[in-house]
């Protein structure tokens, strides 16, 4: 099931998308209320907390524990909206990632039961201002406005997040291409580790890390984060 947030007639709504017909219904079995072509998709959730796993793919070597950081909620933006390049920045980077959307309050969870706390999965782009990361300004580097595109929807039908494949394209050219099985710490391990100290609530988001191929973006670039079984998140740099 594909869960969406969208704007229609200047109102923000939630619904279920039928990918075959493009019709949007408010609930399963209810009559359609709109068509995908008639609405503007928004970020599919409004997280209070965005926890990110850094260096979580194999090329970084084996870490003993997950390496975590946060992005601020103001960074969230939706599919099709511009990524704003800060004035004077020398290097802006894309980082395609699988995002986990929390479905129920999660505190000190057992990794064997991690699925009980997940609403679904979506695509994410962990946009980074590399200049500011290099000089130690990680809050600015990760949390400027529009630095966390999410979408296009939440897919609830994924049983095993380690059996997906992620590709990032810049202007149609594939720059990242990796199975999610290459993550050093799986979704189960990450959620068990994070919720020892940080309680996650419905709508909160875990970004699971980015594979090899992270690189620069320039004004006018189009970025597609494509994850099999979920969909494609597309944004353009302005």
PDB file of C-alpha atoms in Angstrom:
ATOM      1  CA  UNK A   1       0.000   0.000   0.000  1.00  0.00           C
ATOM      2  CA  UNK A   2       1.291   3.441  -0.956  1.00  0.00           C
ATOM      3  CA  UNK A   3       0.510   6.141   1.611  1.00  0.00           C
ATOM      4  CA  UNK A   4       0.771   9.736   0.438  1.00  0.00           C
ATOM      5  CA  UNK A   5       0.453  13.299   1.682  1.00  0.00           C
ATOM      6  CA  UNK A   6      -0.692  15.738  -0.950  1.00  0.00           C
ATOM      7  CA  UNK A   7      -2.052  19.204  -1.583  1.00  0.00           C
ATOM      8  CA  UNK A   8      -5.407  19.436  -3.377  1.00  0.00           C
ATOM      9  CA  UNK A   9      -7.463  22.597  -3.736  1.00  0.00           C
ATOM     10  CA  UNK A  10      -5.093  24.328  -1.281  1.00  0.00           C
ATOM     11  CA  UNK A  11      -5.745  21.699   1.414  1.00  0.00           C
ATOM     12  CA  UNK A  12      -3.258  19.178   2.771  1.00  0.00           C
ATOM     13  CA  UNK A  13      -4.636  15.648   2.840  1.00  0.00           C
ATOM     14  CA  UNK A  14      -3.483  12.066   3.298  1.00  0.00           C
ATOM     15  CA  UNK A  15      -4.558   9.108   1.226  1.00  0.00           C
ATOM     16  CA  UNK A  16      -3.803   5.805  -0.447  1.00  0.00           C
ATOM     17  CA  UNK A  17      -2.532   5.744  -4.018  1.00  0.00           C
ATOM     18  CA  UNK A  18      -3.532   3.074  -6.511  1.00  0.00           C
ATOM     19  CA  UNK A  19      -0.379   2.969  -8.690  1.00  0.00           C
ATOM     20  CA  UNK A  20      -2.196   1.314 -11.588  1.00  0.00           C
ATOM     21  CA  UNK A  21      -5.034   3.818 -11.946  1.00  0.00           C
ATOM     22  CA  UNK A  22      -3.412   6.855 -10.323  1.00  0.00           C
ATOM     23  CA  UNK A  23      -6.497   7.254  -8.141  1.00  0.00           C
ATOM     24  CA  UNK A  24      -6.268   8.476  -4.553  1.00  0.00           C
ATOM     25  CA  UNK A  25      -8.635   7.205  -1.861  1.00  0.00           C
ATOM     26  CA  UNK A  26      -8.890   8.381   1.760  1.00  0.00           C
ATOM     27  CA  UNK A  27      -9.028   4.823   3.145  1.00  0.00           C
ATOM     28  CA  UNK A  28      -8.965   1.241   1.805  1.00  0.00           C
ATOM     29  CA  UNK A  29     -12.214   0.422   0.051  1.00  0.00           C
ATOM     30  CA  UNK A  30     -13.383   4.048  -0.113  1.00  0.00           C
ATOM     31  CA  UNK A  31     -14.246   5.809  -3.347  1.00  0.00           C
ATOM     32  CA  UNK A  32     -11.442   7.812  -5.016  1.00  0.00           C
ATOM     33  CA  UNK A  33     -11.346  11.514  -4.193  1.00  0.00           C
ATOM     34  CA  UNK A  34      -8.648  12.694  -6.596  1.00  0.00           C
ATOM     35  CA  UNK A  35      -6.237  11.627  -9.305  1.00  0.00           C
ATOM     36  CA  UNK A  36      -2.461  11.766  -8.967  1.00  0.00           C
ATOM     37  CA  UNK A  37      -2.228  14.123 -11.942  1.00  0.00           C
ATOM     38  CA  UNK A  38      -4.467  16.634 -10.128  1.00  0.00           C
ATOM     39  CA  UNK A  39      -2.488  16.948  -6.893  1.00  0.00           C
ATOM     40  CA  UNK A  40       0.922  18.031  -5.638  1.00  0.00           C
ATOM     41  CA  UNK A  41       2.728  15.366  -3.652  1.00  0.00           C
ATOM     42  CA  UNK A  42       4.213  16.452  -0.330  1.00  0.00           C
ATOM     43  CA  UNK A  43       6.751  14.745   1.908  1.00  0.00           C
ATOM     44  CA  UNK A  44       4.848  11.596   2.958  1.00  0.00           C
ATOM     45  CA  UNK A  45       5.362  12.211   6.701  1.00  0.00           C
ATOM     46  CA  UNK A  46       6.146  15.053   9.104  1.00  0.00           C
ATOM     47  CA  UNK A  47       8.896  13.726  11.357  1.00  0.00           C
ATOM     48  CA  UNK A  48       9.636  15.198  14.758  1.00  0.00           C
ATOM     49  CA  UNK A  49      12.997  13.401  14.802  1.00  0.00           C
ATOM     50  CA  UNK A  50      15.211  12.352  11.876  1.00  0.00           C
ATOM     51  CA  UNK A  51      17.991   9.989  12.962  1.00  0.00           C
ATOM     52  CA  UNK A  52      20.674   9.187  10.402  1.00  0.00           C
ATOM     53  CA  UNK A  53      23.195   6.363  10.191  1.00  0.00           C
ATOM     54  CA  UNK A  54      26.546   7.517   8.832  1.00  0.00           C
ATOM     55  CA  UNK A  55      29.068   5.338   6.973  1.00  0.00           C
ATOM     56  CA  UNK A  56      26.683   2.391   6.977  1.00  0.00           C
ATOM     57  CA  UNK A  57      27.802   0.671   3.780  1.00  0.00           C
ATOM     58  CA  UNK A  58      30.626  -1.820   3.307  1.00  0.00           C
ATOM     59  CA  UNK A  59      33.304   0.387   1.766  1.00  0.00           C
ATOM     60  CA  UNK A  60      33.782   2.205   5.083  1.00  0.00           C
ATOM     61  CA  UNK A  61      35.025  -0.952   6.814  1.00  0.00           C
ATOM     62  CA  UNK A  62      33.483  -2.674   9.765  1.00  0.00           C
ATOM     63  CA  UNK A  63      32.296  -0.312  12.490  1.00  0.00           C
ATOM     64  CA  UNK A  64      31.763  -1.713  15.974  1.00  0.00           C
ATOM     65  CA  UNK A  65      28.681   0.464  16.576  1.00  0.00           C
ATOM     66  CA  UNK A  66      26.402   2.530  14.348  1.00  0.00           C
ATOM     67  CA  UNK A  67      27.581   6.080  13.746  1.00  0.00           C
ATOM     68  CA  UNK A  68      24.601   8.403  14.243  1.00  0.00           C
ATOM     69  CA  UNK A  69      23.693  12.038  13.675  1.00  0.00           C
ATOM     70  CA  UNK A  70      20.492  14.068  13.378  1.00  0.00           C
ATOM     71  CA  UNK A  71      18.879  16.212  10.709  1.00  0.00           C
ATOM     72  CA  UNK A  72      16.439  18.931  11.768  1.00  0.00           C
ATOM     73  CA  UNK A  73      12.772  18.697  10.784  1.00  0.00           C
ATOM     74  CA  UNK A  74      12.947  21.991   8.872  1.00  0.00           C
ATOM     75  CA  UNK A  75      15.110  20.191   6.280  1.00  0.00           C
ATOM     76  CA  UNK A  76      12.204  18.000   5.129  1.00  0.00           C
ATOM     77  CA  UNK A  77      10.799  18.680   1.691  1.00  0.00           C
ATOM     78  CA  UNK A  78       8.760  16.664  -0.771  1.00  0.00           C
ATOM     79  CA  UNK A  79       9.105  15.171  -4.236  1.00  0.00           C
ATOM     80  CA  UNK A  80       9.386  17.664  -7.053  1.00  0.00           C
ATOM     81  CA  UNK A  81      10.258  20.601  -4.819  1.00  0.00           C
ATOM     82  CA  UNK A  82      13.548  22.455  -5.332  1.00  0.00           C
ATOM     83  CA  UNK A  83      16.663  21.751  -3.296  1.00  0.00           C
ATOM     84  CA  UNK A  84      17.968  25.205  -2.404  1.00  0.00           C
ATOM     85  CA  UNK A  85      21.728  25.589  -2.809  1.00  0.00           C
ATOM     86  CA  UNK A  86      23.016  28.026  -0.169  1.00  0.00           C
ATOM     87  CA  UNK A  87      24.673  31.141  -1.541  1.00  0.00           C
ATOM     88  CA  UNK A  88      28.449  30.916  -1.711  1.00  0.00           C
ATOM     89  CA  UNK A  89      28.632  27.158  -1.098  1.00  0.00           C
ATOM     90  CA  UNK A  90      31.419  25.468  -3.032  1.00  0.00           C
ATOM     91  CA  UNK A  91      30.255  21.848  -2.819  1.00  0.00           C
ATOM     92  CA  UNK A  92      26.720  20.494  -2.354  1.00  0.00           C
ATOM     93  CA  UNK A  93      26.355  16.702  -2.239  1.00  0.00           C
ATOM     94  CA  UNK A  94      23.616  14.117  -2.811  1.00  0.00           C
ATOM     95  CA  UNK A  95      23.309  10.967  -0.696  1.00  0.00           C
ATOM     96  CA  UNK A  96      20.606   8.518  -1.787  1.00  0.00           C
ATOM     97  CA  UNK A  97      19.196   6.517   1.118  1.00  0.00           C
ATOM     98  CA  UNK A  98      16.467   4.137   2.226  1.00  0.00           C
ATOM     99  CA  UNK A  99      14.276   5.833   4.843  1.00  0.00           C
ATOM    100  CA  UNK A 100      12.283   4.028   7.533  1.00  0.00           C
ATOM    101  CA  UNK A 101       9.055   5.655   8.752  1.00  0.00           C
ATOM    102  CA  UNK A 102       8.017   4.802  12.301  1.00  0.00           C
ATOM    103  CA  UNK A 103       4.447   3.615  12.829  1.00  0.00           C
ATOM    104  CA  UNK A 104       4.181   3.296  16.629  1.00  0.00           C
ATOM    105  CA  UNK A 105       6.086   4.579  19.634  1.00  0.00           C
ATOM    106  CA  UNK A 106       9.443   2.794  19.804  1.00  0.00           C
ATOM    107  CA  UNK A 107      11.520   2.706  22.976  1.00  0.00           C
ATOM    108  CA  UNK A 108      14.146   0.085  23.871  1.00  0.00           C
ATOM    109  CA  UNK A 109      12.794  -2.299  21.269  1.00  0.00           C
ATOM    110  CA  UNK A 110      13.980  -5.853  20.682  1.00  0.00           C
ATOM    111  CA  UNK A 111      15.556  -6.157  17.239  1.00  0.00           C
ATOM    112  CA  UNK A 112      13.597  -9.356  16.568  1.00  0.00           C
ATOM    113  CA  UNK A 113      10.367  -7.344  16.745  1.00  0.00           C
ATOM    114  CA  UNK A 114      11.481  -4.270  14.791  1.00  0.00           C
ATOM    115  CA  UNK A 115       8.802  -4.760  12.120  1.00  0.00           C
ATOM    116  CA  UNK A 116       6.105  -4.082  14.724  1.00  0.00           C
ATOM    117  CA  UNK A 117       7.249  -0.458  14.910  1.00  0.00           C
ATOM    118  CA  UNK A 118       7.535   0.359  11.220  1.00  0.00           C
ATOM    119  CA  UNK A 119       4.817   1.988   9.157  1.00  0.00           C
ATOM    120  CA  UNK A 120       6.741   1.626   5.922  1.00  0.00           C
ATOM    121  CA  UNK A 121       9.651   2.791   3.798  1.00  0.00           C
ATOM    122  CA  UNK A 122      10.351   5.695   1.487  1.00  0.00           C
ATOM    123  CA  UNK A 123      13.221   7.224  -0.489  1.00  0.00           C
ATOM    124  CA  UNK A 124      15.442   9.941   0.957  1.00  0.00           C
ATOM    125  CA  UNK A 125      18.177  12.268  -0.216  1.00  0.00           C
ATOM    126  CA  UNK A 126      20.517  13.260   2.627  1.00  0.00           C
ATOM    127  CA  UNK A 127      21.649  16.535   1.064  1.00  0.00           C
ATOM    128  CA  UNK A 128      24.896  17.797   2.566  1.00  0.00           C
ATOM    129  CA  UNK A 129      26.807  21.096   2.400  1.00  0.00           C
ATOM    130  CA  UNK A 130      30.294  19.634   2.313  1.00  0.00           C
ATOM    131  CA  UNK A 131      32.049  22.959   3.010  1.00  0.00           C
ATOM    132  CA  UNK A 132      30.332  23.200   6.385  1.00  0.00           C
ATOM    133  CA  UNK A 133      30.881  19.570   7.282  1.00  0.00           C
ATOM    134  CA  UNK A 134      34.581  19.994   6.599  1.00  0.00           C
ATOM    135  CA  UNK A 135      34.839  22.988   8.942  1.00  0.00           C
ATOM    136  CA  UNK A 136      32.892  21.159  11.665  1.00  0.00           C
ATOM    137  CA  UNK A 137      29.506  22.840  11.194  1.00  0.00           C
ATOM    138  CA  UNK A 138      27.523  19.595  10.961  1.00  0.00           C
ATOM    139  CA  UNK A 139      24.198  21.159  11.997  1.00  0.00           C
ATOM    140  CA  UNK A 140      24.341  23.583   9.081  1.00  0.00           C
ATOM    141  CA  UNK A 141      25.830  20.961   6.776  1.00  0.00           C
ATOM    142  CA  UNK A 142      22.945  18.542   7.255  1.00  0.00           C
ATOM    143  CA  UNK A 143      19.953  20.640   8.317  1.00  0.00           C
ATOM    144  CA  UNK A 144      19.618  23.633   6.028  1.00  0.00           C
ATOM    145  CA  UNK A 145      16.127  24.116   4.560  1.00  0.00           C
ATOM    146  CA  UNK A 146      15.268  21.514   1.837  1.00  0.00           C
ATOM    147  CA  UNK A 147      18.222  19.268   2.787  1.00  0.00           C
ATOM    148  CA  UNK A 148      16.006  16.216   3.446  1.00  0.00           C
ATOM    149  CA  UNK A 149      13.805  15.357   0.465  1.00  0.00           C
ATOM    150  CA  UNK A 150      11.491  12.410   1.244  1.00  0.00           C
ATOM    151  CA  UNK A 151       9.056  10.556  -0.992  1.00  0.00           C
ATOM    152  CA  UNK A 152       7.323   9.981  -3.207  1.00  0.00           C
ATOM    153  CA  UNK A 153       5.194   7.940  -0.769  1.00  0.00           C
ATOM    154  CA  UNK A 154       5.419   5.425   2.073  1.00  0.00           C
ATOM    155  CA  UNK A 155       5.371   1.826   0.896  1.00  0.00           C
ATOM    156  CA  UNK A 156       3.899  -0.431   3.593  1.00  0.00           C
ATOM    157  CA  UNK A 157       4.258  -3.760   1.774  1.00  0.00           C
ATOM    158  CA  UNK A 158       7.983  -4.369   2.279  1.00  0.00           C
ATOM    159  CA  UNK A 159       8.763  -7.327   4.518  1.00  0.00           C
ATOM    160  CA  UNK A 160      12.563  -7.360   4.289  1.00  0.00           C
ATOM    161  CA  UNK A 161      14.360  -4.016   3.802  1.00  0.00           C
ATOM    162  CA  UNK A 162      17.611  -5.885   3.141  1.00  0.00           C
ATOM    163  CA  UNK A 163      16.219  -7.203  -0.164  1.00  0.00           C
ATOM    164  CA  UNK A 164      15.894  -3.856  -1.948  1.00  0.00           C
ATOM    165  CA  UNK A 165      18.136  -2.096  -4.448  1.00  0.00           C
ATOM    166  CA  UNK A 166      18.989   1.611  -4.435  1.00  0.00           C
ATOM    167  CA  UNK A 167      20.089   3.691  -7.400  1.00  0.00           C
ATOM    168  CA  UNK A 168      20.829   7.396  -7.531  1.00  0.00           C
ATOM    169  CA  UNK A 169      20.865   9.208 -10.854  1.00  0.00           C
ATOM    170  CA  UNK A 170      22.070  12.748 -11.557  1.00  0.00           C
ATOM    171  CA  UNK A 171      20.757  14.116 -14.854  1.00  0.00           C
ATOM    172  CA  UNK A 172      19.954  10.545 -15.897  1.00  0.00           C
ATOM    173  CA  UNK A 173      23.429   9.172 -15.141  1.00  0.00           C
ATOM    174  CA  UNK A 174      23.638   6.448 -12.472  1.00  0.00           C
ATOM    175  CA  UNK A 175      26.039   7.528  -9.711  1.00  0.00           C
ATOM    176  CA  UNK A 176      25.025   5.134  -6.912  1.00  0.00           C
ATOM    177  CA  UNK A 177      23.968   1.514  -7.391  1.00  0.00           C
ATOM    178  CA  UNK A 178      23.804  -0.844  -4.420  1.00  0.00           C
ATOM    179  CA  UNK A 179      21.687  -3.514  -2.772  1.00  0.00           C
ATOM    180  CA  UNK A 180      20.507  -2.549   0.691  1.00  0.00           C
ATOM    181  CA  UNK A 181      21.968  -5.872   1.855  1.00  0.00           C
ATOM    182  CA  UNK A 182      25.337  -4.071   1.772  1.00  0.00           C
ATOM    183  CA  UNK A 183      24.434  -2.048   4.869  1.00  0.00           C
ATOM    184  CA  UNK A 184      26.782  -2.722   7.780  1.00  0.00           C
ATOM    185  CA  UNK A 185      23.926  -2.400  10.283  1.00  0.00           C
ATOM    186  CA  UNK A 186      20.456  -3.496   9.206  1.00  0.00           C
ATOM    187  CA  UNK A 187      17.222  -1.730  10.034  1.00  0.00           C
ATOM    188  CA  UNK A 188      16.655  -4.116  12.942  1.00  0.00           C
ATOM    189  CA  UNK A 189      20.052  -3.356  14.482  1.00  0.00           C
ATOM    190  CA  UNK A 190      19.746   0.384  13.942  1.00  0.00           C
ATOM    191  CA  UNK A 191      16.312   0.669  15.533  1.00  0.00           C
ATOM    192  CA  UNK A 192      17.298  -1.466  18.519  1.00  0.00           C
ATOM    193  CA  UNK A 193      20.433   0.626  19.037  1.00  0.00           C
ATOM    194  CA  UNK A 194      18.796   4.039  18.574  1.00  0.00           C
ATOM    195  CA  UNK A 195      15.787   3.345  20.789  1.00  0.00           C
ATOM    196  CA  UNK A 196      17.959   2.491  23.759  1.00  0.00           C
ATOM    197  CA  UNK A 197      18.211   6.246  24.305  1.00  0.00           C
ATOM    198  CA  UNK A 198      15.936   7.995  21.807  1.00  0.00           C
ATOM    199  CA  UNK A 199      12.212   7.284  21.773  1.00  0.00           C
ATOM    200  CA  UNK A 200      10.831   7.428  18.247  1.00  0.00           C
ATOM    201  CA  UNK A 201       7.207   8.325  17.601  1.00  0.00           C
ATOM    202  CA  UNK A 202       4.849   7.740  14.660  1.00  0.00           C
ATOM    203  CA  UNK A 203       6.032   9.712  11.667  1.00  0.00           C
ATOM    204  CA  UNK A 204       9.653   9.919  12.823  1.00  0.00           C
ATOM    205  CA  UNK A 205      12.270   8.834  10.290  1.00  0.00           C
ATOM    206  CA  UNK A 206      15.460   6.778  10.232  1.00  0.00           C
ATOM    207  CA  UNK A 207      17.851   7.345   7.324  1.00  0.00           C
ATOM    208  CA  UNK A 208      19.870   4.163   6.888  1.00  0.00           C
ATOM    209  CA  UNK A 209      23.018   5.498   5.198  1.00  0.00           C
ATOM    210  CA  UNK A 210      24.280   6.063   1.689  1.00  0.00           C
ATOM    211  CA  UNK A 211      26.359   3.689  -0.472  1.00  0.00           C
ATOM    212  CA  UNK A 212      29.457   4.461  -2.546  1.00  0.00           C
ATOM    213  CA  UNK A 213      29.171   7.159  -5.169  1.00  0.00           C
ATOM    214  CA  UNK A 214      28.319  10.260  -3.136  1.00  0.00           C
ATOM    215  CA  UNK A 215      29.189  13.288  -5.234  1.00  0.00           C
ATOM    216  CA  UNK A 216      28.583  16.951  -6.055  1.00  0.00           C
ATOM    217  CA  UNK A 217      25.521  18.780  -7.308  1.00  0.00           C
ATOM    218  CA  UNK A 218      25.333  22.019  -9.228  1.00  0.00           C
ATOM    219  CA  UNK A 219      22.457  24.392  -9.894  1.00  0.00           C
ATOM    220  CA  UNK A 220      20.030  22.877 -12.386  1.00  0.00           C
ATOM    221  CA  UNK A 221      20.931  19.260 -11.645  1.00  0.00           C
ATOM    222  CA  UNK A 222      18.081  16.745 -11.406  1.00  0.00           C
ATOM    223  CA  UNK A 223      18.498  14.011  -8.792  1.00  0.00           C
ATOM    224  CA  UNK A 224      16.497  10.755  -8.784  1.00  0.00           C
ATOM    225  CA  UNK A 225      16.597   8.354  -5.837  1.00  0.00           C
ATOM    226  CA  UNK A 226      15.160   5.088  -7.144  1.00  0.00           C
ATOM    227  CA  UNK A 227      14.509   2.163  -4.793  1.00  0.00           C
ATOM    228  CA  UNK A 228      13.009  -1.041  -6.159  1.00  0.00           C
ATOM    229  CA  UNK A 229       9.620  -1.757  -4.615  1.00  0.00           C
ATOM    230  CA  UNK A 230       9.129   1.821  -3.447  1.00  0.00           C
ATOM    231  CA  UNK A 231       9.414   4.357  -6.250  1.00  0.00           C
ATOM    232  CA  UNK A 232      11.457   7.327  -7.440  1.00  0.00           C
ATOM    233  CA  UNK A 233      12.085  10.557  -5.533  1.00  0.00           C
ATOM    234  CA  UNK A 234      12.971  13.398  -7.871  1.00  0.00           C
ATOM    235  CA  UNK A 235      14.218  16.897  -7.021  1.00  0.00           C
ATOM    236  CA  UNK A 236      16.101  19.627  -8.860  1.00  0.00           C
ATOM    237  CA  UNK A 237      18.791  21.916  -7.449  1.00  0.00           C
ATOM    238  CA  UNK A 238      17.967  25.644  -7.544  1.00  0.00           C
TER     239      UNK A 238
END
